[in-house]
Amino acid sequence: MSLPCDTGSVELATYRGYVSERLNKSERLDERKLGEVRLPKVSRNVGTTLVGDTKSEGRGSLLSSVLYTDDYGTSIISDVHAVFGPPHSQTPDEGRLNVFVSAPFLKDNGGFASPGSQNNTVITNGLADYPLRQTEGYVRGVLESCIDLRQLCVYANEACWVLTTSLTLLNVDGALRASALHAAVAALYNLALPRAQLPNGDVVNQIDLHFSCVPIACTFGVLPKETLSFLVDTTAIEEMVCDGVITVAVDETGGLVDFYQLCSRSLPPQVLISASEAAYRLSGDIRKRLIGK
């Protein structure tokens, strides 16, 4: 699942056919090799002053802000806000983690662009919002498996830290889940929750957020060939050409954190193993770019 392709003035079917022909020759439009990933760049605290009393739409203090980019046009702003709130009744001794994903270049209702709207507004079939909601669930699920939310508990059943990670997609060309996850990890890693005061006057000491593992995701496209073969770090149009897409998240030791697939063909069991191994080989350089080690 990805965002709409930017085909310029070329018909989607024609563009798709051209990309398919290039892939059959083992060529990609961005001139990457079939097994090459787009390495990210992370700029921290871009265009903002982070202070304890900074507020934003009721989401609390802005604690972290990063710009996630690469050399191929990807651009995501990842902000982390924190506020005190009640824990979920099902998990009274845990904090809460929210993830919101937005894309300003899409219509708010995911519908057609109206006359007079900006030229860069994407015209969609009304389902443009769906990939964003799917991405929110994916990122939140992976993060919750790597962060012990009990760190965020202040008083069981009464108060906890509520972290909200807001991902603003300025430009993302394919591999939506992986890119969004990496932007969120970059903003949350080494996050310090400041010393703060509850409404009742109690003072909560600073908390340094810890990851049990740092997840790195890699996206693989299943090429439409008789012999099973993969395309690494797919673009949006490549995902349309492929028979399916697999997103594999692994930890520092190569352990599987999450496996997501959307395929039109059945895949043999060994794909899980080979995809995980490939993701681990590729994850090292990405992790260094995100967290510096």
mmCIF file of N, CA and C in Angstrom, residues 58-169:
data_model
loop_
_atom_site.group_PDB
_atom_site.id
_atom_site.type_symbol
_atom_site.label_atom_id
_atom_site.label_comp_id
_atom_site.label_asym_id
_atom_site.label_seq_id
_atom_site.Cartn_x
_atom_site.Cartn_y
_atom_site.Cartn_z
ATOM 1 N N GLY A 58 -3.026 21.220 21.740
ATOM 2 C CA GLY A 58 -3.419 20.372 22.848
ATOM 3 C C GLY A 58 -2.652 19.082 22.972
ATOM 4 N N ARG A 59 -1.609 18.901 22.162
ATOM 5 C CA ARG A 59 -0.864 17.642 22.201
ATOM 6 C C ARG A 59 0.267 17.674 23.221
ATOM 7 N N GLY A 60 0.524 18.837 23.836
ATOM 8 C CA GLY A 60 1.533 18.922 24.872
ATOM 9 C C GLY A 60 2.838 19.499 24.376
ATOM 10 N N SER A 61 3.888 19.306 25.170
ATOM 11 C CA SER A 61 5.200 19.868 24.872
ATOM 12 C C SER A 61 5.841 19.187 23.667
ATOM 13 N N LEU A 62 6.445 19.986 22.800
ATOM 14 C CA LEU A 62 7.194 19.448 21.666
ATOM 15 C C LEU A 62 8.580 19.059 22.159
ATOM 16 N N LEU A 63 8.879 17.762 22.137
ATOM 17 C CA LEU A 63 10.129 17.255 22.685
ATOM 18 C C LEU A 63 11.152 16.889 21.620
ATOM 19 N N SER A 64 10.697 16.616 20.420
ATOM 20 C CA SER A 64 11.621 16.198 19.361
ATOM 21 C C SER A 64 11.031 16.539 18.009
ATOM 22 N N SER A 65 11.892 16.979 17.097
ATOM 23 C CA SER A 65 11.451 17.281 15.738
ATOM 24 C C SER A 65 12.588 16.959 14.778
ATOM 25 N N VAL A 66 12.334 16.062 13.826
ATOM 26 C CA VAL A 66 13.373 15.689 12.867
ATOM 27 C C VAL A 66 12.832 15.792 11.447
ATOM 28 N N LEU A 67 13.739 16.033 10.529
ATOM 29 C CA LEU A 67 13.429 15.997 9.100
ATOM 30 C C LEU A 67 14.135 14.785 8.517
ATOM 31 N N TYR A 68 13.348 13.862 7.989
ATOM 32 C CA TYR A 68 13.858 12.608 7.422
ATOM 33 C C TYR A 68 13.843 12.737 5.905
ATOM 34 N N THR A 69 15.019 12.629 5.279
ATOM 35 C CA THR A 69 15.119 12.778 3.827
ATOM 36 C C THR A 69 16.055 11.716 3.253
ATOM 37 N N ASP A 70 16.135 11.689 1.924
ATOM 38 C CA ASP A 70 17.164 10.906 1.237
ATOM 39 C C ASP A 70 17.517 11.625 -0.058
ATOM 40 N N ASP A 71 18.393 11.033 -0.839
ATOM 41 C CA ASP A 71 18.851 11.679 -2.074
ATOM 42 C C ASP A 71 17.879 11.499 -3.234
ATOM 43 N N TYR A 72 16.737 10.877 -2.986
ATOM 44 C CA TYR A 72 15.786 10.577 -4.062
ATOM 45 C C TYR A 72 14.444 11.289 -3.864
ATOM 46 N N GLY A 73 14.399 12.263 -2.962
ATOM 47 C CA GLY A 73 13.206 13.087 -2.831
ATOM 48 C C GLY A 73 12.340 12.833 -1.619
ATOM 49 N N THR A 74 12.581 11.770 -0.873
ATOM 50 C CA THR A 74 11.777 11.507 0.319
ATOM 51 C C THR A 74 11.946 12.640 1.322
ATOM 52 N N SER A 75 10.827 13.066 1.920
ATOM 53 C CA SER A 75 10.878 14.139 2.912
ATOM 54 C C SER A 75 9.729 13.961 3.898
ATOM 55 N N ILE A 76 10.077 13.709 5.160
ATOM 56 C CA ILE A 76 9.079 13.500 6.210
ATOM 57 C C ILE A 76 9.483 14.306 7.438
ATOM 58 N N ILE A 77 8.538 15.057 7.995
ATOM 59 C CA ILE A 77 8.758 15.730 9.273
ATOM 60 C C ILE A 77 8.159 14.860 10.371
ATOM 61 N N SER A 78 8.944 14.575 11.398
ATOM 62 C CA SER A 78 8.486 13.736 12.504
ATOM 63 C C SER A 78 8.605 14.524 13.804
ATOM 64 N N ASP A 79 7.461 14.829 14.415
ATOM 65 C CA ASP A 79 7.413 15.578 15.673
ATOM 66 C C ASP A 79 6.896 14.686 16.787
ATOM 67 N N VAL A 80 7.460 14.837 17.977
ATOM 68 C CA VAL A 80 6.993 14.094 19.148
ATOM 69 C C VAL A 80 6.557 15.087 20.220
ATOM 70 N N HIS A 81 5.298 14.971 20.642
ATOM 71 C CA HIS A 81 4.753 15.783 21.720
ATOM 72 C C HIS A 81 4.451 14.884 22.914
ATOM 73 N N ALA A 82 4.403 15.479 24.098
ATOM 74 C CA ALA A 82 4.097 14.711 25.303
ATOM 75 C C ALA A 82 3.185 15.515 26.219
ATOM 76 N N VAL A 83 2.261 14.814 26.853
ATOM 77 C CA VAL A 83 1.336 15.430 27.794
ATOM 78 C C VAL A 83 0.942 14.373 28.816
ATOM 79 N N PHE A 84 0.532 14.785 29.992
ATOM 80 C CA PHE A 84 0.033 13.834 30.978
ATOM 81 C C PHE A 84 -1.417 13.486 30.671
ATOM 82 N N GLY A 85 -1.781 12.230 30.924
ATOM 83 C CA GLY A 85 -3.153 11.798 30.717
ATOM 84 C C GLY A 85 -3.417 10.505 31.459
ATOM 85 N N PRO A 86 -4.652 10.019 31.421
ATOM 86 C CA PRO A 86 -4.974 8.751 32.086
ATOM 87 C C PRO A 86 -4.535 7.568 31.232
ATOM 88 N N PRO A 87 -4.128 6.462 31.846
ATOM 89 C CA PRO A 87 -3.775 5.269 31.066
ATOM 90 C C PRO A 87 -5.024 4.577 30.545
ATOM 91 N N HIS A 88 -4.851 3.698 29.572
ATOM 92 C CA HIS A 88 -5.960 2.875 29.116
ATOM 93 C C HIS A 88 -6.376 1.933 30.238
ATOM 94 N N SER A 89 -7.665 1.680 30.351
ATOM 95 C CA SER A 89 -8.158 0.812 31.426
ATOM 96 C C SER A 89 -7.615 -0.603 31.308
ATOM 97 N N GLN A 90 -7.336 -1.060 30.060
ATOM 98 C CA GLN A 90 -6.811 -2.413 29.867
ATOM 99 C C GLN A 90 -5.343 -2.522 30.270
ATOM 100 N N THR A 91 -4.631 -1.399 30.270
ATOM 101 C CA THR A 91 -3.197 -1.387 30.614
ATOM 102 C C THR A 91 -2.941 -0.268 31.624
ATOM 103 N N PRO A 92 -3.400 -0.442 32.848
ATOM 104 C CA PRO A 92 -3.328 0.643 33.838
ATOM 105 C C PRO A 92 -1.920 1.021 34.272
ATOM 106 N N ASP A 93 -0.939 0.134 34.032
ATOM 107 C CA ASP A 93 0.434 0.428 34.458
ATOM 108 C C ASP A 93 1.328 0.801 33.281
ATOM 109 N N GLU A 94 0.725 1.216 32.165
ATOM 110 C CA GLU A 94 1.483 1.604 30.981
ATOM 111 C C GLU A 94 1.102 3.007 30.531
ATOM 112 N N GLY A 95 2.044 3.647 29.826
ATOM 113 C CA GLY A 95 1.744 4.909 29.190
ATOM 114 C C GLY A 95 1.053 4.681 27.855
ATOM 115 N N ARG A 96 0.867 5.752 27.104
ATOM 116 C CA ARG A 96 0.167 5.652 25.824
ATOM 117 C C ARG A 96 1.045 6.220 24.710
ATOM 118 N N LEU A 97 0.935 5.597 23.548
ATOM 119 C CA LEU A 97 1.702 6.015 22.374
ATOM 120 C C LEU A 97 0.748 6.178 21.200
ATOM 121 N N ASN A 98 0.652 7.394 20.691
ATOM 122 C CA ASN A 98 -0.192 7.680 19.533
ATOM 123 C C ASN A 98 0.682 7.971 18.318
ATOM 124 N N VAL A 99 0.180 7.602 17.154
ATOM 125 C CA VAL A 99 0.873 7.904 15.895
ATOM 126 C C VAL A 99 -0.141 8.480 14.917
ATOM 127 N N PHE A 100 0.171 9.642 14.360
ATOM 128 C CA PHE A 100 -0.683 10.272 13.361
ATOM 129 C C PHE A 100 0.138 10.542 12.102
ATOM 130 N N VAL A 101 -0.433 10.208 10.958
ATOM 131 C CA VAL A 101 0.243 10.407 9.671
ATOM 132 C C VAL A 101 -0.626 11.289 8.791
ATOM 133 N N SER A 102 -0.037 12.318 8.213
ATOM 134 C CA SER A 102 -0.770 13.208 7.314
ATOM 135 C C SER A 102 0.065 13.489 6.079
ATOM 136 N N ALA A 103 -0.621 13.881 5.012
ATOM 137 C CA ALA A 103 0.045 14.219 3.746
ATOM 138 C C ALA A 103 -0.623 15.477 3.197
ATOM 139 N N PRO A 104 -0.007 16.644 3.364
ATOM 140 C CA PRO A 104 -0.632 17.906 2.957
ATOM 141 C C PRO A 104 -0.992 17.979 1.483
ATOM 142 N N PHE A 105 -0.305 17.208 0.632
ATOM 143 C CA PHE A 105 -0.568 17.292 -0.807
ATOM 144 C C PHE A 105 -1.799 16.494 -1.221
ATOM 145 N N LEU A 106 -2.421 15.773 -0.280
ATOM 146 C CA LEU A 106 -3.661 15.073 -0.561
ATOM 147 C C LEU A 106 -4.830 15.895 -0.046
ATOM 148 N N LYS A 107 -5.976 15.778 -0.716
ATOM 149 C CA LYS A 107 -7.177 16.432 -0.230
ATOM 150 C C LYS A 107 -7.529 15.869 1.136
ATOM 151 N N ASP A 108 -8.065 16.721 2.025
ATOM 152 C CA ASP A 108 -8.400 16.282 3.379
ATOM 153 C C ASP A 108 -9.361 15.109 3.381
ATOM 154 N N ASN A 109 -10.296 15.093 2.427
ATOM 155 C CA ASN A 109 -11.275 14.009 2.384
ATOM 156 C C ASN A 109 -10.869 12.899 1.426
ATOM 157 N N GLY A 110 -9.637 12.993 0.882
ATOM 158 C CA GLY A 110 -9.179 11.969 -0.053
ATOM 159 C C GLY A 110 -9.909 12.005 -1.376
ATOM 160 N N GLY A 111 -10.626 13.122 -1.670
ATOM 161 C CA GLY A 111 -11.429 13.186 -2.878
ATOM 162 C C GLY A 111 -10.744 13.927 -4.002
ATOM 163 N N PHE A 112 -11.552 14.337 -4.992
ATOM 164 C CA PHE A 112 -10.996 14.988 -6.166
ATOM 165 C C PHE A 112 -10.650 16.437 -5.865
ATOM 166 N N ALA A 113 -9.624 16.924 -6.565
ATOM 167 C CA ALA A 113 -9.238 18.321 -6.433
ATOM 168 C C ALA A 113 -10.319 19.190 -7.055
ATOM 169 N N SER A 114 -10.652 20.276 -6.377
ATOM 170 C CA SER A 114 -11.690 21.168 -6.875
ATOM 171 C C SER A 114 -11.063 22.316 -7.653
ATOM 172 N N PRO A 115 -11.857 23.010 -8.511
ATOM 173 C CA PRO A 115 -11.312 24.133 -9.264
ATOM 174 C C PRO A 115 -10.739 25.186 -8.320
ATOM 175 N N GLY A 116 -9.588 25.712 -8.699
ATOM 176 C CA GLY A 116 -8.960 26.729 -7.871
ATOM 177 C C GLY A 116 -8.036 26.177 -6.819
ATOM 178 N N SER A 117 -7.980 24.857 -6.684
ATOM 179 C CA SER A 117 -7.082 24.266 -5.693
ATOM 180 C C SER A 117 -5.657 24.327 -6.206
ATOM 181 N N GLN A 118 -4.709 24.079 -5.313
ATOM 182 C CA GLN A 118 -3.307 24.169 -5.692
ATOM 183 C C GLN A 118 -2.965 23.127 -6.748
ATOM 184 N N ASN A 119 -2.040 23.484 -7.626
ATOM 185 C CA ASN A 119 -1.680 22.600 -8.732
ATOM 186 C C ASN A 119 -1.074 21.288 -8.273
ATOM 187 N N ASN A 120 -0.456 21.278 -7.072
ATOM 188 C CA ASN A 120 0.211 20.062 -6.628
ATOM 189 C C ASN A 120 -0.699 19.164 -5.795
ATOM 190 N N THR A 121 -2.004 19.453 -5.777
ATOM 191 C CA THR A 121 -2.940 18.585 -5.068
ATOM 192 C C THR A 121 -3.176 17.322 -5.882
ATOM 193 N N VAL A 122 -3.046 16.173 -5.267
ATOM 194 C CA VAL A 122 -3.207 14.909 -5.974
ATOM 195 C C VAL A 122 -4.684 14.602 -6.173
ATOM 196 N N ILE A 123 -5.071 14.231 -7.390
ATOM 197 C CA ILE A 123 -6.429 13.779 -7.665
ATOM 198 C C ILE A 123 -6.495 12.286 -7.382
ATOM 199 N N THR A 124 -7.420 11.877 -6.533
ATOM 200 C CA THR A 124 -7.486 10.485 -6.102
ATOM 201 C C THR A 124 -8.867 9.915 -6.353
ATOM 202 N N ASN A 125 -9.033 8.638 -6.032
ATOM 203 C CA ASN A 125 -10.324 7.975 -6.199
ATOM 204 C C ASN A 125 -11.122 7.946 -4.909
ATOM 205 N N GLY A 126 -10.756 8.786 -3.936
ATOM 206 C CA GLY A 126 -11.480 8.833 -2.680
ATOM 207 C C GLY A 126 -10.928 7.921 -1.615
ATOM 208 N N LEU A 127 -9.879 7.171 -1.918
ATOM 209 C CA LEU A 127 -9.306 6.236 -0.953
ATOM 210 C C LEU A 127 -7.899 6.648 -0.536
ATOM 211 N N ALA A 128 -7.515 7.889 -0.808
ATOM 212 C CA ALA A 128 -6.152 8.329 -0.514
ATOM 213 C C ALA A 128 -5.848 8.282 0.971
ATOM 214 N N ASP A 129 -6.872 8.410 1.801
ATOM 215 C CA ASP A 129 -6.673 8.411 3.245
ATOM 216 C C ASP A 129 -6.325 7.025 3.778
ATOM 217 N N TYR A 130 -6.704 5.994 3.055
ATOM 218 C CA TYR A 130 -6.541 4.623 3.549
ATOM 219 C C TYR A 130 -5.084 4.247 3.811
ATOM 220 N N PRO A 131 -4.142 4.511 2.894
ATOM 221 C CA PRO A 131 -2.744 4.173 3.191
ATOM 222 C C PRO A 131 -2.204 4.886 4.424
ATOM 223 N N LEU A 132 -2.671 6.099 4.679
ATOM 224 C CA LEU A 132 -2.196 6.836 5.848
ATOM 225 C C LEU A 132 -2.641 6.158 7.135
ATOM 226 N N ARG A 133 -3.912 5.741 7.174
ATOM 227 C CA ARG A 133 -4.421 5.075 8.385
ATOM 228 C C ARG A 133 -3.741 3.719 8.575
ATOM 229 N N GLN A 134 -3.491 3.018 7.473
ATOM 230 C CA GLN A 134 -2.787 1.745 7.559
ATOM 231 C C GLN A 134 -1.360 1.944 8.080
ATOM 232 N N THR A 135 -0.728 3.001 7.631
ATOM 233 C CA THR A 135 0.636 3.288 8.067
ATOM 234 C C THR A 135 0.676 3.639 9.548
ATOM 235 N N GLU A 136 -0.307 4.390 10.020
ATOM 236 C CA GLU A 136 -0.383 4.706 11.446
ATOM 237 C C GLU A 136 -0.404 3.438 12.288
ATOM 238 N N GLY A 137 -1.269 2.502 11.909
ATOM 239 C CA GLY A 137 -1.373 1.254 12.658
ATOM 240 C C GLY A 137 -0.093 0.448 12.614
ATOM 241 N N TYR A 138 0.546 0.428 11.452
ATOM 242 C CA TYR A 138 1.794 -0.325 11.318
ATOM 243 C C TYR A 138 2.885 0.261 12.204
ATOM 244 N N VAL A 139 3.099 1.559 12.119
ATOM 245 C CA VAL A 139 4.166 2.200 12.894
ATOM 246 C C VAL A 139 3.911 2.047 14.387
ATOM 247 N N ARG A 140 2.684 2.282 14.803
ATOM 248 C CA ARG A 140 2.364 2.163 16.232
ATOM 249 C C ARG A 140 2.590 0.738 16.723
ATOM 250 N N GLY A 141 2.165 -0.250 15.943
ATOM 251 C CA GLY A 141 2.327 -1.645 16.343
ATOM 252 C C GLY A 141 3.782 -2.047 16.490
ATOM 253 N N VAL A 142 4.622 -1.637 15.528
ATOM 254 C CA VAL A 142 6.044 -1.981 15.601
ATOM 255 C C VAL A 142 6.708 -1.274 16.781
ATOM 256 N N LEU A 143 6.395 0.003 16.981
ATOM 257 C CA LEU A 143 6.997 0.740 18.091
ATOM 258 C C LEU A 143 6.611 0.139 19.439
ATOM 259 N N GLU A 144 5.353 -0.254 19.583
ATOM 260 C CA GLU A 144 4.899 -0.818 20.855
ATOM 261 C C GLU A 144 5.565 -2.154 21.157
ATOM 262 N N SER A 145 6.040 -2.847 20.113
ATOM 263 C CA SER A 145 6.750 -4.104 20.346
ATOM 264 C C SER A 145 8.212 -3.875 20.711
ATOM 265 N N CYS A 146 8.687 -2.628 20.563
ATOM 266 C CA CYS A 146 10.096 -2.312 20.830
ATOM 267 C C CYS A 146 10.285 -1.325 21.982
ATOM 268 N N ILE A 147 9.196 -0.782 22.498
ATOM 269 C CA ILE A 147 9.261 0.165 23.610
ATOM 270 C C ILE A 147 8.370 -0.347 24.733
ATOM 271 N N ASP A 148 8.933 -0.520 25.912
ATOM 272 C CA ASP A 148 8.155 -0.933 27.076
ATOM 273 C C ASP A 148 7.395 0.287 27.589
ATOM 274 N N LEU A 149 6.086 0.318 27.373
ATOM 275 C CA LEU A 149 5.284 1.483 27.730
ATOM 276 C C LEU A 149 5.142 1.663 29.234
ATOM 277 N N ARG A 150 5.595 0.691 30.012
ATOM 278 C CA ARG A 150 5.576 0.866 31.468
ATOM 279 C C ARG A 150 6.541 1.966 31.899
ATOM 280 N N GLN A 151 7.498 2.298 31.027
ATOM 281 C CA GLN A 151 8.398 3.424 31.309
ATOM 282 C C GLN A 151 7.629 4.729 31.467
ATOM 283 N N LEU A 152 6.476 4.805 30.807
ATOM 284 C CA LEU A 152 5.707 6.047 30.762
ATOM 285 C C LEU A 152 4.670 6.140 31.870
ATOM 286 N N CYS A 153 4.594 5.117 32.714
ATOM 287 C CA CYS A 153 3.622 5.125 33.810
ATOM 288 C C CYS A 153 4.081 6.086 34.909
ATOM 289 N N VAL A 154 3.168 6.917 35.392
ATOM 290 C CA VAL A 154 3.446 7.806 36.523
ATOM 291 C C VAL A 154 2.794 7.248 37.784
ATOM 292 N N TYR A 155 1.482 7.079 37.750
ATOM 293 C CA TYR A 155 0.735 6.415 38.815
ATOM 294 C C TYR A 155 -0.204 5.417 38.157
ATOM 295 N N ALA A 156 -0.084 4.141 38.498
ATOM 296 C CA ALA A 156 -0.944 3.112 37.905
ATOM 297 C C ALA A 156 -2.410 3.463 38.117
ATOM 298 N N ASN A 157 -3.189 3.303 37.061
ATOM 299 C CA ASN A 157 -4.631 3.578 37.056
ATOM 300 C C ASN A 157 -4.970 5.068 37.105
ATOM 301 N N GLU A 158 -3.952 5.921 37.236
ATOM 302 C CA GLU A 158 -4.257 7.338 37.432
ATOM 303 C C GLU A 158 -3.632 8.257 36.381
ATOM 304 N N ALA A 159 -2.315 8.161 36.203
ATOM 305 C CA ALA A 159 -1.645 9.126 35.321
ATOM 306 C C ALA A 159 -0.467 8.481 34.603
ATOM 307 N N CYS A 160 -0.231 8.943 33.388
ATOM 308 C CA CYS A 160 0.901 8.456 32.595
ATOM 309 C C CYS A 160 1.288 9.522 31.585
ATOM 310 N N TRP A 161 2.449 9.327 30.981
ATOM 311 C CA TRP A 161 2.831 10.149 29.847
ATOM 312 C C TRP A 161 2.108 9.640 28.598
ATOM 313 N N VAL A 162 1.618 10.568 27.800
ATOM 314 C CA VAL A 162 1.007 10.245 26.508
ATOM 315 C C VAL A 162 1.901 10.843 25.421
ATOM 316 N N LEU A 163 2.568 9.972 24.664
ATOM 317 C CA LEU A 163 3.441 10.423 23.580
ATOM 318 C C LEU A 163 2.680 10.403 22.262
ATOM 319 N N THR A 164 2.784 11.475 21.519
ATOM 320 C CA THR A 164 2.150 11.556 20.203
ATOM 321 C C THR A 164 3.211 11.847 19.151
ATOM 322 N N THR A 165 3.374 10.910 18.237
ATOM 323 C CA THR A 165 4.311 11.087 17.126
ATOM 324 C C THR A 165 3.515 11.473 15.885
ATOM 325 N N SER A 166 3.778 12.664 15.372
ATOM 326 C CA SER A 166 3.074 13.168 14.189
ATOM 327 C C SER A 166 4.017 13.140 12.996
ATOM 328 N N LEU A 167 3.636 12.387 11.985
ATOM 329 C CA LEU A 167 4.448 12.245 10.777
ATOM 330 C C LEU A 167 3.782 13.003 9.636
ATOM 331 N N THR A 168 4.452 14.022 9.134
ATOM 332 C CA THR A 168 3.935 14.806 8.016
ATOM 333 C C THR A 168 4.708 14.417 6.762
ATOM 334 N N LEU A 169 4.018 13.768 5.833
ATOM 335 C CA LEU A 169 4.651 13.296 4.602
ATOM 336 C C LEU A 169 4.669 14.433 3.585
#
